[in-house]
Amino acid sequence: MVVPSRGRNKESPPLKPGQQQQHQQQSPGASPSRGRRPHSPGRQGSGGARAMRKGGGGRRAARGDPRGPCREGPAADGERDVLGRGPLSLLRLCGDRLRVFVVDRKAFITKADSNIWLTVLLAVFAGVLHWCHITTLFENDRHFSHLSTLEREMAFRTEMGLYYSYFKIIIEAPSFWSGVCAIMNDKLTEYPLVINTLQRFNLYPEVVLASWYRIYTTIMDFLGVPTKTCWTVNRGKGLSPVESCEGLGDPASFYVAVIFLLNGFMMSLFFIYGTYLSGSRLGGLVTVLCFFFNHGECTRVMWTPPLRESFSYPFLVMQMLILTYILRIPSINTGSLIALCVSNIFFMLPWQFAQFVLLTQIASLFAVCIMGYIDSSKLQKILSAHMVSLLVCFILMFGNSMLLTSYYAASLVVILGILEWSPKVLKRRKREVYVWVIEGFAWLFGTVTLKYLTSLVFGIADDLVFHALQLLAYSVLAILIMRLKLFLTPHLCIMASLVCSKQLFGWLFYKVQPKTLVFAILALMTIEGSANLRTQWNIMGEFSNLPQEELLEWIQVNTRQDAVFAGAMPTMASVKLSTLRPIVNHPHYEDAGLRARTKVVYSMYSRKPASQVKRDLMKLGVNYYILEESLCVSRKKPGCSMPEIWDVEDPANRGKIPLCTLMSKDSRPYFITVFENSNYRVLKIPKE
């Protein structure tokens, strides 16, 4: 059976004896032809090959959201009578207990009413809606369900492919622990070095997901339940057919499914956060709608699922919610501090940039404290939780020195010192402006000095580019680092919930009904917000990168398993993932030693003599160099092509013909061209 869908036709495999025919309906917008529209500008596959766009519908599937029953503790006789009457009585009992917890223990500042379950249900609905939204956008953008295994791996470009490669190594290893040992003694990523990637690359998400995948497939195999369905996909236009598999048994599908579920949960947290902050469910609605209306500015998970913030940011939302609760309650209990510590750990472990975000958070808390809005003893307890979580992350990452030498760590120590010594040194009875200035300057000077000293002791030079950004607020980070704008916009969405706050706008609500005001604001937002959503929904494409596919298949067939490769960072991630060949450089650019290696590799695009470049590459143990002609000639603006950049770094050779241009014409005698297509040229480095 052939199922045409967006240019790819799926043919069911031949039936085995006793096997039933599987049917699949054709999508309404599907077309049996392969014709594709060009991808939208700025979105393309690696190596300059554009991912092709084409209209048409894809398959849609919805998964249930099973929930476990309420647990009961030791019940009294009266409660046993209630439990014996059926599930409705049990549900009422659980609801009563939750209301007692909320009201009597003041778990929330907002008043809990009989509709507490409505808040929970609305939060779940928001999470499911976001999960469906990002899943649909991802499928529309890549037509992921119809891609082969190799195409799916190529779709994880640059550092995404690097991260996913470790998930692949663990699930393909003979056992889970042998896979973990393999990534802790990795010989492929920075040949000839052996590195502990758990220490370097924040890979705990891949370890956890790989364990879940192995457990899931083991259980399903034991029960005899199929976990995936495979099809032959006819790609058209003379291209060879490929096999495509759907279902959670497919590693890539399982991987992205968990990420999207986690980010659906994040939206539930946003609704609860907005409700809690504003004191009204309308505030939660405003937060969620603001997020959806500005979705492209709030998250990139639908385009780049494997990036670290996709795993990390949901736990920051949880951490901020817990912190807000701590700031509101009169006295801190141990449970809330433990929850803050755990959420910090879950936020920091997956992402190397988390420490920068937490730095801005504790800087804000310190500013609030010195102005007298929160008690210093409360801040000390919060900072203690931060220090414990930092220490736990340091241990779990096998002594990653970047954590202890960060501005975040230095700032924690300095603020604790100021809180301890300031009352003794600056004896005063009231807060004055000059005291704020002195304490603020002490924090700034102490943090920078301590950071410098710890880096000097540990010999760390891994964090070139971010020194000037550490002490700035979210808005400045958003301007300077593209991915960090994804913190500014969601925070604005949370703050928007305050329009429903009676504490802030109670004076206005005497004249205007809160619902009237809120729905009027939402109606105005809907005009631009709906246009933004339509723009996202209209993105229809299908990933294709035939030149890179030819390159990877050639490497698999024509090179030894221990052949060492060098080249552009994004391409090296794909080579590592799909061929498991050793590479000498990769896209995780936060290490000073790796930056030095990459500079040597990129000298192929300089004007240096071929003999010198060959000598430097041989010192790294490289056997094959992948040359990309697009990097040699392309530039976004004058002075930004690779040879022009090298003119600044290597003025002695300025004016000569770039080496990459010479290699494109004739690579001999220093290199031998063994493969070439429209985008790539593989140069073999002969031994002298």
XYZ file of C-alpha atoms in Angstrom:
688
model
C 0.000 0.000 0.000
C 1.353 3.445 -0.913
C 0.486 6.415 1.269
C 1.405 9.712 -0.391
C 2.226 12.491 2.045
C 4.070 15.721 1.342
C 6.223 14.306 -1.425
C 7.121 11.051 0.322
C 5.226 7.848 -0.310
C 5.131 5.182 2.366
C 4.721 1.621 1.219
C 3.698 -1.018 3.706
C 6.069 -3.974 4.008
C 4.974 -7.349 2.593
C 2.596 -9.230 4.860
C 3.873 -12.255 6.708
C 1.634 -15.326 7.012
C -1.105 -14.680 9.553
C -0.316 -10.970 9.715
C -3.134 -8.473 9.230
C -2.964 -5.645 6.729
C -2.279 -2.247 8.328
C -4.188 0.671 6.905
C -3.367 4.315 6.980
C -5.473 7.209 5.752
C -4.107 9.751 3.361
C -3.705 13.241 4.744
C -6.128 15.718 3.168
C -3.386 17.962 1.806
C -1.047 15.195 0.702
C 0.253 15.026 -2.785
C 1.764 12.019 -4.551
C 4.315 14.196 -6.314
C 7.724 14.998 -4.880
C 7.667 18.665 -5.867
C 8.897 20.918 -3.080
C 8.916 24.599 -2.448
C 12.179 26.216 -1.368
C 12.652 26.483 2.404
C 12.061 29.872 3.952
C 15.169 32.133 4.010
C 17.534 31.570 6.853
C 16.434 27.975 7.570
C 18.633 25.409 5.889
C 20.364 22.119 6.403
C 24.024 21.835 7.246
C 26.651 22.426 4.615
C 24.528 25.045 2.930
C 21.992 22.552 1.589
C 18.561 24.010 2.163
C 15.791 22.005 3.741
C 13.044 21.942 1.129
C 9.579 23.312 1.859
C 6.363 21.873 0.550
C 2.712 22.256 1.434
C 0.683 19.305 2.564
C -0.619 17.555 5.610
C 1.216 15.149 7.837
C -0.062 12.426 10.112
C -1.317 13.550 13.455
C -1.501 11.495 16.620
C -2.575 12.302 20.138
C -1.455 10.497 23.222
C -3.388 10.123 26.418
C -2.342 11.637 29.697
C -2.846 8.852 32.246
C -2.953 9.928 35.816
C -2.470 7.852 38.921
C -5.131 7.643 41.651
C -4.918 9.691 44.842
C -3.064 7.948 47.647
C -4.590 7.733 51.074
C -2.829 7.517 54.378
C -4.054 5.653 57.445
C -7.801 6.303 57.363
C -10.077 6.599 60.334
C -13.238 4.503 60.526
C -15.363 7.339 59.160
C -12.998 7.807 56.232
C -13.082 4.092 55.488
C -16.843 4.377 55.169
C -16.374 7.198 52.698
C -13.776 5.272 50.706
C -16.092 2.309 50.526
C -18.772 4.309 48.755
C -16.932 4.616 45.454
C -14.491 6.767 43.430
C -16.546 9.989 43.701
C -16.353 9.920 47.484
C -12.639 9.219 47.270
C -12.197 12.178 44.923
C -14.123 14.479 47.306
C -11.978 13.307 50.226
C -8.747 14.000 48.307
C -10.094 17.438 47.339
C -10.981 18.243 50.955
C -7.499 17.266 52.112
C -5.900 19.397 49.405
C -8.012 22.399 50.418
C -7.017 21.901 54.055
C -3.363 21.826 53.002
C -3.760 24.953 50.896
C -5.814 27.017 53.350
C -4.618 25.938 56.800
C -0.953 25.633 55.929
C -1.000 28.673 53.649
C 0.623 26.786 50.814
C -0.618 29.561 48.511
C -1.170 33.213 49.247
C -4.281 33.222 47.052
C -7.447 31.984 48.684
C -8.243 28.396 47.817
C -11.884 27.864 46.996
C -14.011 24.936 45.989
C -12.697 25.311 42.450
C -9.095 24.362 43.302
C -9.453 21.438 40.928
C -10.375 23.871 38.164
C -6.935 25.469 38.511
C -5.267 22.063 38.232
C -7.368 21.058 35.228
C -6.682 24.363 33.464
C -2.951 23.922 34.100
C -3.067 20.404 32.638
C -5.042 21.682 29.655
C -2.451 24.419 29.025
C 0.340 21.827 29.181
C -1.381 19.437 26.767
C -2.140 22.319 24.405
C 1.510 23.407 24.339
C 2.679 19.828 23.836
C 0.370 19.478 20.830
C 1.478 22.852 19.479
C 5.226 22.223 19.521
C 4.825 18.639 18.305
C 2.813 19.860 15.327
C 5.278 22.639 14.503
C 8.207 20.223 14.638
C 6.483 17.720 12.367
C 5.392 20.443 9.927
C 8.914 21.850 9.734
C 10.779 18.600 9.047
C 8.123 16.000 8.153
C 9.982 14.010 10.797
C 7.646 11.019 10.691
C 8.656 10.284 7.072
C 12.439 10.640 7.444
C 14.891 7.772 7.493
C 17.116 7.168 10.508
C 20.040 8.878 8.772
C 17.921 11.882 7.780
C 16.651 12.249 11.341
C 20.204 12.252 12.622
C 21.235 14.847 10.038
C 18.284 17.005 11.133
C 20.001 17.324 14.537
C 22.571 19.836 13.348
C 25.657 21.240 15.103
C 25.752 20.661 18.879
C 22.326 19.000 18.783
C 23.869 16.111 16.856
C 26.759 15.960 19.308
C 24.417 15.602 22.290
C 22.200 13.060 20.573
C 25.243 10.937 19.655
C 25.782 10.091 23.331
C 22.156 8.985 23.694
C 22.747 6.775 20.652
C 25.947 5.305 22.113
C 24.229 4.334 25.381
C 21.172 2.700 23.795
C 23.316 0.750 21.301
C 25.796 -0.459 23.922
C 25.556 -4.078 25.173
C 24.280 -2.765 28.511
C 23.314 0.574 30.020
C 26.362 0.745 32.270
C 28.763 -0.174 29.478
C 27.271 2.702 27.477
C 27.746 5.104 30.402
C 31.342 3.902 30.776
C 31.871 4.516 27.059
C 30.834 8.172 27.264
C 32.853 8.636 30.468
C 35.939 7.360 28.642
C 35.236 8.866 25.243
C 37.907 8.415 22.568
C 35.902 9.689 19.598
C 35.056 13.316 20.351
C 38.485 14.943 20.770
C 40.897 12.417 19.287
C 43.467 11.410 20.522
C 42.330 12.637 23.943
C 40.202 10.495 26.243
C 37.615 12.701 27.965
C 34.787 12.282 30.457
C 31.889 13.778 28.498
C 29.635 13.736 31.579
C 32.057 16.212 33.103
C 32.355 18.383 30.018
C 29.039 18.434 28.170
C 26.085 18.414 30.616
C 24.865 15.043 29.334
C 22.713 13.848 32.217
C 19.515 14.309 30.151
C 20.850 11.855 27.560
C 21.831 9.379 30.287
C 18.360 9.526 31.866
C 16.526 9.305 28.533
C 18.710 6.394 27.400
C 17.890 4.505 30.593
C 14.169 5.151 30.078
C 14.387 4.037 26.457
C 16.140 0.800 27.356
C 13.615 0.090 30.133
C 10.688 0.865 27.833
C 11.877 -1.323 24.958
C 12.843 -4.170 27.329
C 9.402 -4.212 28.941
C 7.585 -3.972 25.626
C 9.694 -6.774 24.147
C 8.983 -8.944 27.180
C 5.245 -8.315 26.823
C 5.401 -8.854 23.074
C 4.005 -5.387 22.329
C 5.367 -3.769 19.124
C 6.944 -0.356 19.746
C 7.310 0.897 16.191
C 6.036 0.426 12.668
C 8.477 0.624 9.763
C 7.676 1.594 6.192
C 9.438 1.907 2.887
C 9.378 5.563 1.852
C 9.540 6.417 -1.835
C 11.347 9.772 -2.035
C 10.686 10.339 -5.739
C 12.814 12.001 -8.448
C 15.094 9.023 -8.912
C 16.197 8.909 -5.271
C 16.579 5.554 -3.612
C 13.798 4.465 -1.212
C 14.532 4.565 2.509
C 13.082 2.890 5.564
C 11.179 5.094 8.015
C 9.935 3.946 11.419
C 7.266 5.491 13.624
C 6.543 4.922 17.280
C 8.329 5.320 20.601
C 10.502 2.328 19.740
C 12.335 4.553 17.277
C 15.185 6.233 19.237
C 14.879 9.695 17.677
C 11.089 9.717 18.047
C 11.351 8.672 21.709
C 13.998 11.331 22.349
C 12.014 14.276 20.974
C 8.725 12.984 22.451
C 10.101 13.187 26.003
C 11.472 16.688 25.362
C 8.099 17.901 24.100
C 6.279 16.340 27.068
C 8.659 18.125 29.439
C 7.978 21.442 27.724
C 4.248 20.767 27.871
C 4.672 20.402 31.645
C 6.497 23.738 31.575
C 3.361 25.456 30.260
C 1.351 23.960 33.131
C 3.876 25.527 35.499
C 3.501 28.866 33.718
C -0.253 28.802 34.290
C 0.191 27.980 37.988
C 2.915 30.631 38.302
C 0.746 33.341 36.738
C -2.211 32.315 38.898
C -0.130 32.356 42.073
C 1.610 35.645 41.323
C -1.565 37.532 40.442
C -3.955 35.819 42.831
C -6.345 34.980 40.012
C -6.791 32.259 37.414
C -7.244 35.081 34.929
C -3.589 35.923 35.587
C -2.607 32.379 34.637
C -4.672 32.705 31.460
C -2.945 35.980 30.584
C 0.497 34.383 31.100
C -0.309 31.389 28.891
C -1.861 33.470 26.109
C 1.046 35.928 26.165
C 3.418 32.970 25.807
C 1.492 31.542 22.851
C 1.087 34.934 21.153
C 4.867 35.480 21.377
C 5.801 31.827 20.996
C 8.673 32.343 18.560
C 10.320 34.758 21.003
C 9.705 32.575 24.063
C 11.114 29.192 23.035
C 13.049 27.376 20.308
C 12.224 23.864 21.434
C 10.066 23.153 18.361
C 13.023 23.839 16.038
C 15.956 22.604 18.153
C 14.749 19.971 20.656
C 18.141 18.571 21.783
C 19.580 21.929 22.903
C 20.351 22.141 26.605
C 17.757 24.793 27.443
C 15.021 22.450 26.208
C 15.778 20.239 29.215
C 16.801 22.967 31.630
C 14.359 25.858 31.292
C 11.223 24.045 32.588
C 13.031 23.539 35.891
C 13.909 27.243 36.045
C 10.186 28.009 35.878
C 9.663 25.576 38.746
C 12.552 27.146 40.663
C 11.176 30.676 40.235
C 7.747 29.543 41.413
C 9.268 27.967 44.535
C 11.400 31.054 45.147
C 8.351 33.320 44.849
C 6.579 31.165 47.422
C 9.582 31.398 49.770
C 9.705 35.183 49.464
C 6.004 35.482 50.322
C 5.776 33.236 53.371
C 6.760 34.788 56.724
C 9.164 32.007 57.720
C 10.991 29.458 55.567
C 10.370 25.777 56.213
C 12.865 23.031 55.462
C 10.721 21.484 52.742
C 10.667 24.644 50.639
C 14.465 24.988 50.869
C 14.896 21.361 49.784
C 12.532 21.964 46.867
C 14.537 25.061 45.883
C 17.787 23.113 46.083
C 16.447 20.235 43.949
C 15.036 22.574 41.299
C 18.399 24.377 41.169
C 20.169 21.070 40.559
C 17.753 20.050 37.815
C 18.226 23.464 36.203
C 22.041 23.540 36.392
C 22.904 19.951 35.477
C 21.625 19.996 31.875
C 22.948 23.423 30.807
C 26.294 25.168 30.986
C 24.669 28.628 30.821
C 22.431 28.065 33.861
C 24.990 29.616 36.203
C 24.723 32.934 34.337
C 20.963 33.025 34.829
C 21.228 32.161 38.515
C 23.824 34.921 38.913
C 21.302 37.526 37.758
C 18.762 36.001 40.145
C 20.884 36.226 43.276
C 22.064 39.708 42.240
C 18.413 40.785 42.137
C 17.771 39.163 45.520
C 20.757 40.963 47.014
C 19.524 44.288 45.649
C 16.091 43.660 47.163
C 17.718 42.769 50.473
C 19.962 45.826 50.803
C 16.931 48.025 50.052
C 15.190 46.396 52.989
C 12.384 44.539 51.203
C 13.397 41.087 52.461
C 15.105 40.040 55.660
C 18.816 39.224 55.499
C 18.303 35.972 57.418
C 15.862 34.766 54.737
C 18.349 35.644 52.003
C 21.085 33.759 53.855
C 18.934 30.619 53.869
C 18.202 31.002 50.157
C 21.892 31.458 49.380
C 22.725 28.401 51.492
C 20.350 26.334 49.333
C 22.097 27.709 46.244
C 25.504 26.746 47.614
C 24.355 23.218 48.435
C 22.932 22.757 44.933
C 26.134 24.141 43.392
C 28.218 21.683 45.416
C 25.980 18.758 44.402
C 26.295 19.711 40.723
C 30.068 20.024 41.123
C 30.184 16.469 42.484
C 27.783 15.004 39.912
C 29.810 16.582 37.105
C 32.993 14.960 38.437
C 34.597 18.156 39.634
C 33.834 20.468 36.706
C 35.989 23.416 37.737
C 33.987 25.917 35.669
C 31.236 25.716 38.289
C 33.487 26.712 41.199
C 35.297 29.389 39.201
C 32.140 31.045 37.886
C 30.880 34.496 38.824
C 27.845 32.741 40.243
C 29.919 30.825 42.820
C 32.014 33.867 43.655
C 28.919 36.015 44.069
C 27.339 33.536 46.502
C 30.403 33.652 48.765
C 30.721 37.439 48.600
C 27.042 38.112 49.356
C 27.113 35.745 52.335
C 30.204 37.586 53.586
C 28.527 40.970 53.177
C 25.404 39.830 54.999
C 27.563 38.556 57.848
C 29.956 41.501 58.213
C 28.002 44.518 56.996
C 25.977 44.974 60.224
C 29.223 44.903 62.216
C 31.212 47.242 59.971
C 28.425 49.635 58.925
C 26.663 50.233 62.216
C 23.359 51.933 61.479
C 19.765 51.904 62.551
C 18.123 52.587 59.205
C 18.781 51.918 55.546
C 20.326 54.834 53.702
C 21.395 55.317 50.104
C 25.116 55.481 50.893
C 24.865 52.056 52.569
C 23.298 50.605 49.423
C 26.125 52.032 47.335
C 28.851 50.672 49.629
C 27.335 47.193 49.786
C 26.685 47.128 46.039
C 30.256 48.159 45.278
C 31.582 45.587 47.758
C 29.559 42.880 46.012
C 30.751 43.893 42.547
C 34.417 44.273 43.499
C 34.433 41.151 45.664
C 32.765 38.982 43.008
C 35.157 40.009 40.239
C 38.201 39.645 42.492
C 37.200 36.250 43.860
C 36.338 35.006 40.374
C 39.783 36.079 39.136
C 41.586 34.434 42.044
C 39.734 31.116 41.754
C 40.312 31.017 38.001
C 43.998 31.677 38.635
C 44.200 28.863 41.181
C 42.365 26.340 38.985
C 43.997 27.535 35.759
C 40.651 28.085 34.051
C 40.246 30.152 30.883
C 37.091 28.573 29.498
C 34.475 31.285 29.865
C 36.332 34.189 26.633
C 33.374 35.842 25.437
C 31.011 35.971 28.602
C 33.126 37.925 31.102
C 31.474 41.192 30.174
C 28.005 39.682 30.317
C 28.009 38.055 33.733
C 26.754 40.918 35.821
C 24.104 42.295 33.487
C 20.349 41.836 33.602
C 18.137 39.661 31.405
C 17.436 42.449 28.946
C 21.114 43.046 28.178
C 21.716 39.298 27.912
C 18.838 39.133 25.456
C 20.483 41.742 23.240
C 23.967 40.216 23.297
C 23.194 36.469 23.239
C 20.329 35.346 21.025
C 19.364 32.265 23.008
C 19.201 34.218 26.276
C 16.388 36.389 24.949
C 14.334 33.276 25.619
C 14.511 34.239 29.299
C 13.375 37.820 28.865
C 10.164 37.252 26.904
C 8.716 34.449 29.089
C 9.446 36.554 32.171
C 7.493 39.399 30.617
C 4.623 36.943 30.091
C 4.699 36.088 33.794
C 4.759 39.756 34.767
C 1.779 40.361 32.483
C -0.325 38.273 34.876
C -0.087 41.125 37.398
C -2.701 43.012 35.411
C -5.155 40.741 37.250
C -3.698 41.472 40.696
C -6.181 43.017 43.106
C -3.269 44.084 45.289
C -1.910 46.295 42.497
C -5.054 47.285 40.637
C -7.764 46.934 43.266
C -8.451 50.682 43.022
C -9.238 50.251 39.336
C -11.413 47.191 39.859
C -13.875 49.281 41.879
C -14.716 51.107 38.662
C -14.098 48.408 36.047
C -14.837 44.709 36.337
C -11.543 42.743 36.332
C -12.830 40.289 33.729
C -13.911 43.138 31.458
C -10.480 44.771 31.644
C -8.571 41.521 31.136
C -10.630 40.338 28.187
C -10.328 43.762 26.566
C -6.529 43.543 26.856
C -6.514 39.964 25.544
C -8.704 41.000 22.604
C -6.144 43.635 21.629
C -3.301 41.146 22.033
C -5.112 38.588 19.895
C -4.802 40.723 16.757
C -1.018 40.523 16.591
C -0.766 37.248 18.504
C -2.988 35.323 16.108
C -0.899 36.603 13.204
C 2.230 35.273 14.915
C 0.591 31.884 15.437
C -0.576 31.702 11.806
C 2.984 32.427 10.691
C 4.211 29.457 12.707
C 1.425 27.158 11.517
C 2.131 28.054 7.882
C 5.713 26.750 8.089
C 5.556 23.541 6.071
C 8.688 21.740 5.010
C 10.592 18.525 4.663
C 14.180 18.061 5.718
C 16.554 17.050 2.957
C 20.330 17.341 2.694
C 21.398 15.036 -0.118
C 25.034 16.243 -0.344
C 25.636 15.484 3.329
C 23.785 12.186 3.018
C 26.152 11.185 0.184
C 29.144 12.251 2.281
C 28.126 10.228 5.341
C 27.301 7.137 3.296
C 30.687 7.384 1.539
C 32.472 7.613 4.901
C 30.603 4.550 6.193
C 31.576 2.433 3.192
C 35.037 3.684 2.243
C 36.881 4.520 5.470
C 38.091 2.467 8.406
C 36.253 2.667 11.727
C 39.289 4.314 13.341
C 39.813 6.907 10.573
C 40.133 10.405 12.105
C 38.257 13.373 10.604
C 38.536 17.155 10.853
C 36.426 19.937 9.356
C 33.777 22.536 10.120
C 32.234 22.142 13.574
C 28.616 21.477 12.472
C 29.716 18.822 9.991
C 31.927 17.126 12.570
C 28.925 16.657 14.845
C 27.088 14.838 12.039
C 30.139 12.689 11.238
C 30.478 11.719 14.902
C 26.752 10.923 15.240
C 26.064 9.009 12.025
C 29.378 7.250 11.374
C 30.899 7.059 14.899
C 34.287 7.972 13.433
C 36.812 9.825 15.662
C 36.876 13.617 15.234
C 39.293 16.238 16.519
C 36.903 19.207 16.891
C 33.199 19.727 17.559
C 30.613 22.488 18.223
C 30.765 22.552 22.046
C 32.931 25.641 22.127
C 33.221 26.468 25.858
C 36.647 24.819 26.327
C 39.857 26.779 25.696
C 41.759 23.704 24.468
C 39.043 22.903 21.953
C 39.093 26.461 20.626
C 42.821 26.100 19.984
C 42.225 22.815 18.111
C 39.455 24.360 16.026
C 41.695 27.255 15.075
C 44.200 24.761 13.669
C 41.446 22.942 11.764
C 40.061 26.166 10.285
C 43.511 27.174 9.013
C 42.495 25.340 5.814
C 40.463 28.501 5.068
C 43.424 30.802 5.687
C 46.174 31.868 3.279
C 48.842 29.796 5.021
C 51.090 27.445 2.973
C 49.620 23.977 2.391
C 52.724 22.343 3.859
C 52.293 24.148 7.179
C 48.557 23.329 7.421
C 49.245 19.669 6.645
C 51.924 19.546 9.322
C 49.579 21.008 11.949
C 46.764 18.607 11.024
C 49.074 15.604 11.215
C 50.047 16.637 14.757
C 46.373 16.204 15.678
C 46.345 12.763 14.053
C 43.920 13.696 11.251
C 43.506 11.234 8.345
C 40.756 13.005 6.378
C 39.789 16.649 6.071
C 36.250 17.614 4.956
C 36.489 20.852 2.968
C 33.343 22.922 2.438
C 33.689 25.323 -0.453
C 30.755 27.412 0.784
C 32.810 28.440 3.829
C 35.619 29.497 1.548
C 33.681 31.941 -0.618
C 30.499 32.948 1.226
C 30.145 35.974 3.461
C 27.186 37.758 4.981
C 28.832 41.157 4.748
C 32.229 42.552 3.678
C 35.107 41.359 5.815
C 33.266 38.333 7.213
C 34.358 35.491 4.920
C 36.734 32.949 6.446
C 39.822 34.124 4.458
C 39.092 37.750 5.398
C 38.792 36.818 9.063
C 42.131 35.039 8.810
C 43.680 38.227 7.358
C 43.160 39.810 10.783
C 44.612 36.802 12.590
C 47.448 36.131 10.120
C 48.451 39.432 8.463
C 51.777 37.993 7.288
C 50.033 35.994 4.537
C 47.517 38.650 3.548
C 47.114 39.003 -0.219
C 47.817 35.365 -1.064
C 45.236 33.052 -2.606
C 43.238 31.255 0.125
C 44.352 27.663 0.650
C 40.769 26.388 0.366
C 40.567 27.884 -3.150
C 43.779 26.144 -4.162
C 42.530 22.840 -2.734
C 39.311 23.141 -4.766
C 41.334 23.333 -7.970
C 44.103 20.839 -7.235
C 44.847 19.366 -3.811
C 48.131 17.722 -4.745
C 50.842 17.137 -3.615
C 50.052 17.713 0.054
C 46.490 16.321 -0.005
C 44.614 13.770 -2.118
C 40.978 14.336 -3.096
C 39.100 11.061 -2.522
C 35.478 12.297 -2.622
C 33.622 15.369 -3.832
C 30.076 16.509 -4.572
C 28.301 19.836 -4.816
C 29.081 20.862 -1.217
C 31.842 18.702 0.189
C 35.343 17.626 -0.755
C 37.173 14.979 1.294
C 40.949 15.396 1.344
C 43.079 12.475 2.466
C 46.286 13.408 4.261
C 49.056 11.102 2.997
C 51.709 10.059 5.457
C 55.158 11.476 4.812
